[in-house]
Amino acid sequence: IAGITQAPTSQILAAGRRMTLRCTQDMRHNAMYWYRQDLGLGLRLIHYSNTAGTTGKGEVPDGYSVSRANTDDFPLTLASAVPSQTSVYFCASSGSSGSPDEQFFGPGTRLTVL
Amino acid sequence: GQNIDQPTEMTATEGAIVQINCTYQTSGFNGLFWYQQHAGEAPTFLSYNVLDGLEEKGRFSSFLSRSKGYSYLLLKELQMKDSASYLCAVRDSNYQLIWGAGTKLIIKP
């Protein structure tokens, strides 16, 4: 693995179903993030984790949950998907020492909830 | 509330110069980032400003005025591959990034 990967690339999901989006990084970054990107809106933070074992809520956390059991993995779960969760989901990580500590993004997961 | 404003779309000619503006109102300021995002792809880091002034990186430069809550990204010698969306983001007092909606730049030959 080089960098940050996400799976699946795309998914069509029936409303009410449970879905987990996977994210793995091999850069040993401490911090990881989940964003959603919708047309006409900026990236919006769903959940984040500053280090393994800790998580926090972002701007739009409702309907989503995360876990951070180790440094590399940060899965995002939709417990019961709704059509408004149709979006492109990006996972990101950061944690290089010093400035600017920019975020590196995975390729994204395009999710459609019908 | 927190707000990042950028133009929705701009058009420029190959070989020319274009300036993309970003104004912000955030709770705290710990740096401003510019990212490039090609259609269907992930954002990639372009530049970072934390102090007032101009940062130059090849064909791209970024300027910051903290007192005015203003930044711009300057792209010189435009190439067709520069057609993309450019995202402005501010790191707030919680060290979280607040993102603008992005500026779609269209380059014409």
PDB file of C-alpha atoms in Angstrom:
ATOM      1  CA  ILE A   1       0.000   0.000   0.000  1.00  0.00           C
ATOM      2  CA  ALA A   2       1.274   3.460  -0.780  1.00  0.00           C
ATOM      3  CA  GLY A   3      -0.446   6.310   1.034  1.00  0.00           C
ATOM      4  CA  ILE A   4      -4.114   6.048   1.868  1.00  0.00           C
ATOM      5  CA  THR A   5      -6.659   3.655   0.382  1.00  0.00           C
ATOM      6  CA  GLN A   6     -10.437   3.421   0.550  1.00  0.00           C
ATOM      7  CA  ALA A   7     -12.900   0.663  -0.239  1.00  0.00           C
ATOM      8  CA  PRO A   8     -15.220   0.254  -1.960  1.00  0.00           C
ATOM      9  CA  THR A   9     -14.674   2.674  -4.843  1.00  0.00           C
ATOM     10  CA  SER A  10     -18.407   3.005  -5.304  1.00  0.00           C
ATOM     11  CA  GLN A  11     -21.534   1.451  -3.877  1.00  0.00           C
ATOM     12  CA  ILE A  12     -25.277   1.539  -4.434  1.00  0.00           C
ATOM     13  CA  LEU A  13     -27.162   0.830  -1.229  1.00  0.00           C
ATOM     14  CA  ALA A  14     -30.816   0.375  -0.333  1.00  0.00           C
ATOM     15  CA  ALA A  15     -32.149   2.725   2.331  1.00  0.00           C
ATOM     16  CA  GLY A  16     -32.128   1.157   5.771  1.00  0.00           C
ATOM     17  CA  ARG A  17     -29.102  -1.036   5.094  1.00  0.00           C
ATOM     18  CA  ARG A  18     -25.923  -0.938   7.158  1.00  0.00           C
ATOM     19  CA  MET A  19     -22.692  -0.070   5.378  1.00  0.00           C
ATOM     20  CA  THR A  20     -19.043   0.269   6.402  1.00  0.00           C
ATOM     21  CA  LEU A  21     -16.597   2.317   4.359  1.00  0.00           C
ATOM     22  CA  ARG A  22     -13.013   1.239   4.853  1.00  0.00           C
ATOM     23  CA  CYS A  23      -9.937   3.453   5.077  1.00  0.00           C
ATOM     24  CA  THR A  24      -6.323   2.368   5.575  1.00  0.00           C
ATOM     25  CA  GLN A  25      -3.122   4.421   5.606  1.00  0.00           C
ATOM     26  CA  ASP A  26       0.479   3.258   5.742  1.00  0.00           C
ATOM     27  CA  MET A  27       2.114   6.609   6.540  1.00  0.00           C
ATOM     28  CA  ARG A  28       1.933   6.110  10.328  1.00  0.00           C
ATOM     29  CA  HIS A  29      -0.068   9.316  10.608  1.00  0.00           C
ATOM     30  CA  ASN A  30      -1.660   9.939  13.988  1.00  0.00           C
ATOM     31  CA  ALA A  31      -4.716  11.863  12.808  1.00  0.00           C
ATOM     32  CA  MET A  32      -7.418  10.591  10.452  1.00  0.00           C
ATOM     33  CA  TYR A  33     -10.597  12.177   9.149  1.00  0.00           C
ATOM     34  CA  TRP A  34     -13.794  11.362   7.298  1.00  0.00           C
ATOM     35  CA  TYR A  35     -15.370  13.996   5.025  1.00  0.00           C
ATOM     36  CA  ARG A  36     -18.326  14.055   2.727  1.00  0.00           C
ATOM     37  CA  GLN A  37     -18.342  16.164  -0.421  1.00  0.00           C
ATOM     38  CA  ASP A  38     -21.585  17.287  -2.005  1.00  0.00           C
ATOM     39  CA  LEU A  39     -22.056  19.433  -5.107  1.00  0.00           C
ATOM     40  CA  GLY A  40     -21.892  23.131  -4.288  1.00  0.00           C
ATOM     41  CA  LEU A  41     -20.730  22.554  -0.734  1.00  0.00           C
ATOM     42  CA  GLY A  42     -17.286  22.418   0.752  1.00  0.00           C
ATOM     43  CA  LEU A  43     -15.873  19.284   2.276  1.00  0.00           C
ATOM     44  CA  ARG A  44     -17.684  18.668   5.560  1.00  0.00           C
ATOM     45  CA  LEU A  45     -16.057  16.836   8.445  1.00  0.00           C
ATOM     46  CA  ILE A  46     -18.032  13.854   9.731  1.00  0.00           C
ATOM     47  CA  HIS A  47     -15.727  12.369  12.364  1.00  0.00           C
ATOM     48  CA  TYR A  48     -12.054  12.536  13.169  1.00  0.00           C
ATOM     49  CA  SER A  49      -9.460  10.760  15.278  1.00  0.00           C
ATOM     50  CA  ASN A  50      -6.383  12.516  16.628  1.00  0.00           C
ATOM     51  CA  THR A  51      -4.721   9.256  17.637  1.00  0.00           C
ATOM     52  CA  ALA A  52      -5.474   5.540  17.874  1.00  0.00           C
ATOM     53  CA  GLY A  53      -8.129   4.857  20.513  1.00  0.00           C
ATOM     54  CA  THR A  54      -9.756   8.300  20.345  1.00  0.00           C
ATOM     55  CA  THR A  55     -12.448   9.737  18.083  1.00  0.00           C
ATOM     56  CA  GLY A  56     -14.368  13.009  17.856  1.00  0.00           C
ATOM     57  CA  LYS A  57     -17.434  14.419  16.146  1.00  0.00           C
ATOM     58  CA  GLY A  58     -17.141  16.821  13.260  1.00  0.00           C
ATOM     59  CA  GLU A  59     -19.656  19.146  11.678  1.00  0.00           C
ATOM     60  CA  VAL A  60     -22.102  16.480  10.393  1.00  0.00           C
ATOM     61  CA  PRO A  61     -21.787  13.335  12.574  1.00  0.00           C
ATOM     62  CA  ASP A  62     -25.437  12.244  12.770  1.00  0.00           C
ATOM     63  CA  GLY A  63     -26.096   8.831  11.236  1.00  0.00           C
ATOM     64  CA  TYR A  64     -22.396   7.903  11.172  1.00  0.00           C
ATOM     65  CA  SER A  65     -20.034   6.174  13.587  1.00  0.00           C
ATOM     66  CA  VAL A  66     -16.301   5.492  13.535  1.00  0.00           C
ATOM     67  CA  SER A  67     -13.726   3.473  15.408  1.00  0.00           C
ATOM     68  CA  ARG A  68      -9.927   3.688  15.610  1.00  0.00           C
ATOM     69  CA  ALA A  69      -8.593   0.424  16.972  1.00  0.00           C
ATOM     70  CA  ASN A  70      -5.109   0.969  15.522  1.00  0.00           C
ATOM     71  CA  THR A  71      -3.047   3.624  13.737  1.00  0.00           C
ATOM     72  CA  ASP A  72      -3.693   2.409  10.211  1.00  0.00           C
ATOM     73  CA  ASP A  73      -7.457   1.823   9.973  1.00  0.00           C
ATOM     74  CA  PHE A  74     -10.384   4.193  10.374  1.00  0.00           C
ATOM     75  CA  PRO A  75     -13.698   2.669   9.209  1.00  0.00           C
ATOM     76  CA  LEU A  76     -16.871   4.724   8.829  1.00  0.00           C
ATOM     77  CA  THR A  77     -20.213   2.998   9.467  1.00  0.00           C
ATOM     78  CA  LEU A  78     -23.676   4.051   8.378  1.00  0.00           C
ATOM     79  CA  ALA A  79     -25.981   2.167  10.728  1.00  0.00           C
ATOM     80  CA  SER A  80     -29.138   2.634   8.673  1.00  0.00           C
ATOM     81  CA  ALA A  81     -28.513   4.468   5.400  1.00  0.00           C
ATOM     82  CA  VAL A  82     -30.840   7.240   4.199  1.00  0.00           C
ATOM     83  CA  PRO A  83     -30.959   8.919   0.756  1.00  0.00           C
ATOM     84  CA  SER A  84     -29.478  12.160   2.167  1.00  0.00           C
ATOM     85  CA  GLN A  85     -26.281  10.217   2.807  1.00  0.00           C
ATOM     86  CA  THR A  86     -25.735   9.912  -0.935  1.00  0.00           C
ATOM     87  CA  SER A  87     -22.369  11.613  -1.385  1.00  0.00           C
ATOM     88  CA  VAL A  88     -18.689  11.162  -2.124  1.00  0.00           C
ATOM     89  CA  TYR A  89     -16.812  10.197   1.017  1.00  0.00           C
ATOM     90  CA  PHE A  90     -13.132  11.015   1.479  1.00  0.00           C
ATOM     91  CA  CYS A  91     -10.861   9.690   4.158  1.00  0.00           C
ATOM     92  CA  ALA A  92      -7.769  11.750   4.995  1.00  0.00           C
ATOM     93  CA  SER A  93      -4.808  11.558   7.326  1.00  0.00           C
ATOM     94  CA  SER A  94      -2.197  13.921   8.708  1.00  0.00           C
ATOM     95  CA  GLY A  95       0.607  13.764  11.168  1.00  0.00           C
ATOM     96  CA  SER A  96       3.961  14.679   9.740  1.00  0.00           C
ATOM     97  CA  SER A  97       6.120  16.458  12.241  1.00  0.00           C
ATOM     98  CA  GLY A  98       6.245  20.230  11.956  1.00  0.00           C
ATOM     99  CA  SER A  99       4.437  22.661   9.703  1.00  0.00           C
ATOM    100  CA  PRO A 100       2.209  22.634   7.746  1.00  0.00           C
ATOM    101  CA  ASP A 101       0.873  19.173   8.650  1.00  0.00           C
ATOM    102  CA  GLU A 102      -1.274  19.006   5.562  1.00  0.00           C
ATOM    103  CA  GLN A 103      -3.941  16.362   5.080  1.00  0.00           C
ATOM    104  CA  PHE A 104      -3.500  13.555   2.545  1.00  0.00           C
ATOM    105  CA  PHE A 105      -6.644  12.199   0.945  1.00  0.00           C
ATOM    106  CA  GLY A 106      -7.746   8.773  -0.191  1.00  0.00           C
ATOM    107  CA  PRO A 107      -9.333   8.322  -3.626  1.00  0.00           C
ATOM    108  CA  GLY A 108     -12.892   8.520  -2.269  1.00  0.00           C
ATOM    109  CA  THR A 109     -15.965   6.306  -2.140  1.00  0.00           C
ATOM    110  CA  ARG A 110     -19.014   7.293  -4.202  1.00  0.00           C
ATOM    111  CA  LEU A 111     -22.088   6.159  -2.266  1.00  0.00           C
ATOM    112  CA  THR A 112     -25.642   6.197  -3.605  1.00  0.00           C
ATOM    113  CA  VAL A 113     -28.512   5.422  -1.231  1.00  0.00           C
ATOM    114  CA  LEU A 114     -31.817   4.605  -2.919  1.00  0.00           C
TER     115      LEU A 114
ATOM    116  CA  GLY B   1     -20.639  30.977  12.261  1.00  0.00           C
ATOM    117  CA  GLN B   2     -17.643  29.975  10.221  1.00  0.00           C
ATOM    118  CA  ASN B   3     -17.552  30.874   6.565  1.00  0.00           C
ATOM    119  CA  ILE B   4     -15.183  30.518   3.628  1.00  0.00           C
ATOM    120  CA  ASP B   5     -16.108  32.308   0.383  1.00  0.00           C
ATOM    121  CA  GLN B   6     -14.648  31.703  -3.059  1.00  0.00           C
ATOM    122  CA  PRO B   7     -16.003  32.290  -6.559  1.00  0.00           C
ATOM    123  CA  THR B   8     -17.894  29.309  -7.930  1.00  0.00           C
ATOM    124  CA  GLU B   9     -16.297  29.279 -11.359  1.00  0.00           C
ATOM    125  CA  MET B  10     -13.621  31.134 -13.341  1.00  0.00           C
ATOM    126  CA  THR B  11     -12.441  30.911 -16.933  1.00  0.00           C
ATOM    127  CA  ALA B  12      -8.963  31.754 -18.194  1.00  0.00           C
ATOM    128  CA  THR B  13      -6.862  31.290 -21.308  1.00  0.00           C
ATOM    129  CA  GLU B  14      -3.928  28.928 -21.697  1.00  0.00           C
ATOM    130  CA  GLY B  15      -0.655  30.763 -21.021  1.00  0.00           C
ATOM    131  CA  ALA B  16      -2.335  33.535 -19.032  1.00  0.00           C
ATOM    132  CA  ILE B  17      -2.423  34.347 -15.300  1.00  0.00           C
ATOM    133  CA  VAL B  18      -5.419  33.864 -13.016  1.00  0.00           C
ATOM    134  CA  GLN B  19      -6.054  34.892  -9.408  1.00  0.00           C
ATOM    135  CA  ILE B  20      -8.527  32.950  -7.267  1.00  0.00           C
ATOM    136  CA  ASN B  21      -9.694  34.795  -4.167  1.00  0.00           C
ATOM    137  CA  CYS B  22     -10.764  33.413  -0.817  1.00  0.00           C
ATOM    138  CA  THR B  23     -12.226  35.319   2.131  1.00  0.00           C
ATOM    139  CA  TYR B  24     -12.824  33.741   5.493  1.00  0.00           C
ATOM    140  CA  GLN B  25     -14.440  34.244   8.869  1.00  0.00           C
ATOM    141  CA  THR B  26     -13.492  31.534  11.320  1.00  0.00           C
ATOM    142  CA  SER B  27     -13.191  30.956  15.038  1.00  0.00           C
ATOM    143  CA  GLY B  28      -9.457  31.225  15.324  1.00  0.00           C
ATOM    144  CA  PHE B  29      -6.796  30.915  12.669  1.00  0.00           C
ATOM    145  CA  ASN B  30      -3.994  28.382  12.451  1.00  0.00           C
ATOM    146  CA  GLY B  31      -3.119  28.554   8.799  1.00  0.00           C
ATOM    147  CA  LEU B  32      -4.718  28.614   5.383  1.00  0.00           C
ATOM    148  CA  PHE B  33      -4.407  25.849   2.796  1.00  0.00           C
ATOM    149  CA  TRP B  34      -5.018  25.613  -0.924  1.00  0.00           C
ATOM    150  CA  TYR B  35      -5.793  22.268  -2.505  1.00  0.00           C
ATOM    151  CA  GLN B  36      -6.291  21.256  -6.118  1.00  0.00           C
ATOM    152  CA  GLN B  37      -8.972  18.743  -7.068  1.00  0.00           C
ATOM    153  CA  HIS B  38      -9.356  17.337 -10.561  1.00  0.00           C
ATOM    154  CA  ALA B  39     -12.807  16.054 -11.467  1.00  0.00           C
ATOM    155  CA  GLY B  40     -13.468  12.646  -9.952  1.00  0.00           C
ATOM    156  CA  GLU B  41     -10.247  12.671  -7.954  1.00  0.00           C
ATOM    157  CA  ALA B  42      -9.102  13.431  -4.414  1.00  0.00           C
ATOM    158  CA  PRO B  43      -7.902  16.870  -3.304  1.00  0.00           C
ATOM    159  CA  THR B  44      -4.122  17.310  -3.315  1.00  0.00           C
ATOM    160  CA  PHE B  45      -2.160  19.853  -1.280  1.00  0.00           C
ATOM    161  CA  LEU B  46      -0.866  22.934  -3.097  1.00  0.00           C
ATOM    162  CA  SER B  47       0.183  25.559  -0.578  1.00  0.00           C
ATOM    163  CA  TYR B  48       0.078  26.770   2.998  1.00  0.00           C
ATOM    164  CA  ASN B  49       0.173  30.258   4.531  1.00  0.00           C
ATOM    165  CA  VAL B  50       0.274  31.057   8.213  1.00  0.00           C
ATOM    166  CA  LEU B  51       2.016  34.450   8.124  1.00  0.00           C
ATOM    167  CA  ASP B  52       1.048  37.472   6.033  1.00  0.00           C
ATOM    168  CA  GLY B  53       2.647  37.695   2.655  1.00  0.00           C
ATOM    169  CA  LEU B  54       3.338  35.755  -0.483  1.00  0.00           C
ATOM    170  CA  GLU B  55       4.514  32.152  -0.749  1.00  0.00           C
ATOM    171  CA  GLU B  56       5.827  31.153  -4.169  1.00  0.00           C
ATOM    172  CA  LYS B  57       6.046  27.615  -5.483  1.00  0.00           C
ATOM    173  CA  GLY B  58       6.927  27.428  -9.138  1.00  0.00           C
ATOM    174  CA  ARG B  59       3.967  28.570 -11.248  1.00  0.00           C
ATOM    175  CA  PHE B  60       1.739  28.805  -8.171  1.00  0.00           C
ATOM    176  CA  SER B  61       1.825  31.501  -5.484  1.00  0.00           C
ATOM    177  CA  SER B  62      -0.433  32.066  -2.492  1.00  0.00           C
ATOM    178  CA  PHE B  63      -0.960  35.278  -0.553  1.00  0.00           C
ATOM    179  CA  LEU B  64      -2.405  35.860   2.904  1.00  0.00           C
ATOM    180  CA  SER B  65      -3.650  38.904   4.802  1.00  0.00           C
ATOM    181  CA  ARG B  66      -4.825  37.842   8.238  1.00  0.00           C
ATOM    182  CA  SER B  67      -6.122  41.302   9.174  1.00  0.00           C
ATOM    183  CA  LYS B  68      -8.411  41.265   6.120  1.00  0.00           C
ATOM    184  CA  GLY B  69      -9.351  37.582   6.325  1.00  0.00           C
ATOM    185  CA  TYR B  70      -8.224  37.227   2.727  1.00  0.00           C
ATOM    186  CA  SER B  71      -6.084  34.980   0.594  1.00  0.00           C
ATOM    187  CA  TYR B  72      -5.531  34.431  -3.084  1.00  0.00           C
ATOM    188  CA  LEU B  73      -3.984  31.720  -5.217  1.00  0.00           C
ATOM    189  CA  LEU B  74      -2.131  32.973  -8.278  1.00  0.00           C
ATOM    190  CA  LEU B  75      -1.529  30.605 -11.177  1.00  0.00           C
ATOM    191  CA  LYS B  76       0.892  31.710 -13.905  1.00  0.00           C
ATOM    192  CA  GLU B  77       1.574  30.349 -17.398  1.00  0.00           C
ATOM    193  CA  LEU B  78      -1.678  28.417 -17.309  1.00  0.00           C
ATOM    194  CA  GLN B  79      -1.702  24.954 -18.813  1.00  0.00           C
ATOM    195  CA  MET B  80      -4.690  22.845 -19.818  1.00  0.00           C
ATOM    196  CA  LYS B  81      -3.887  20.434 -16.986  1.00  0.00           C
ATOM    197  CA  ASP B  82      -4.597  23.265 -14.520  1.00  0.00           C
ATOM    198  CA  SER B  83      -8.307  22.856 -15.270  1.00  0.00           C
ATOM    199  CA  ALA B  84      -9.561  21.715 -11.865  1.00  0.00           C
ATOM    200  CA  SER B  85     -11.312  22.923  -8.740  1.00  0.00           C
ATOM    201  CA  TYR B  86      -9.259  24.894  -6.232  1.00  0.00           C
ATOM    202  CA  LEU B  87     -10.256  24.551  -2.592  1.00  0.00           C
ATOM    203  CA  CYS B  88      -9.467  27.079   0.123  1.00  0.00           C
ATOM    204  CA  ALA B  89      -9.427  25.786   3.706  1.00  0.00           C
ATOM    205  CA  VAL B  90      -8.701  27.453   7.044  1.00  0.00           C
ATOM    206  CA  ARG B  91      -7.472  25.591  10.126  1.00  0.00           C
ATOM    207  CA  ASP B  92      -9.486  26.906  13.043  1.00  0.00           C
ATOM    208  CA  SER B  93      -8.852  27.161  16.788  1.00  0.00           C
ATOM    209  CA  ASN B  94      -9.693  23.427  17.172  1.00  0.00           C
ATOM    210  CA  TYR B  95      -7.112  22.589  14.499  1.00  0.00           C
ATOM    211  CA  GLN B  96      -9.873  21.396  12.187  1.00  0.00           C
ATOM    212  CA  LEU B  97     -10.052  22.457   8.536  1.00  0.00           C
ATOM    213  CA  ILE B  98     -13.018  24.562   7.430  1.00  0.00           C
ATOM    214  CA  TRP B  99     -13.442  24.275   3.669  1.00  0.00           C
ATOM    215  CA  GLY B 100     -14.749  26.583   0.997  1.00  0.00           C
ATOM    216  CA  ALA B 101     -16.978  25.119  -1.720  1.00  0.00           C
ATOM    217  CA  GLY B 102     -14.179  25.405  -4.251  1.00  0.00           C
ATOM    218  CA  THR B 103     -13.587  27.374  -7.440  1.00  0.00           C
ATOM    219  CA  LYS B 104     -13.892  25.493 -10.695  1.00  0.00           C
ATOM    220  CA  LEU B 105     -11.221  26.818 -13.092  1.00  0.00           C
ATOM    221  CA  ILE B 106     -11.806  26.286 -16.796  1.00  0.00           C
ATOM    222  CA  ILE B 107      -8.832  26.792 -19.102  1.00  0.00           C
ATOM    223  CA  LYS B 108      -9.514  27.571 -22.741  1.00  0.00           C
ATOM    224  CA  PRO B 109      -6.952  27.149 -25.515  1.00  0.00           C
TER     225      PRO B 109
END
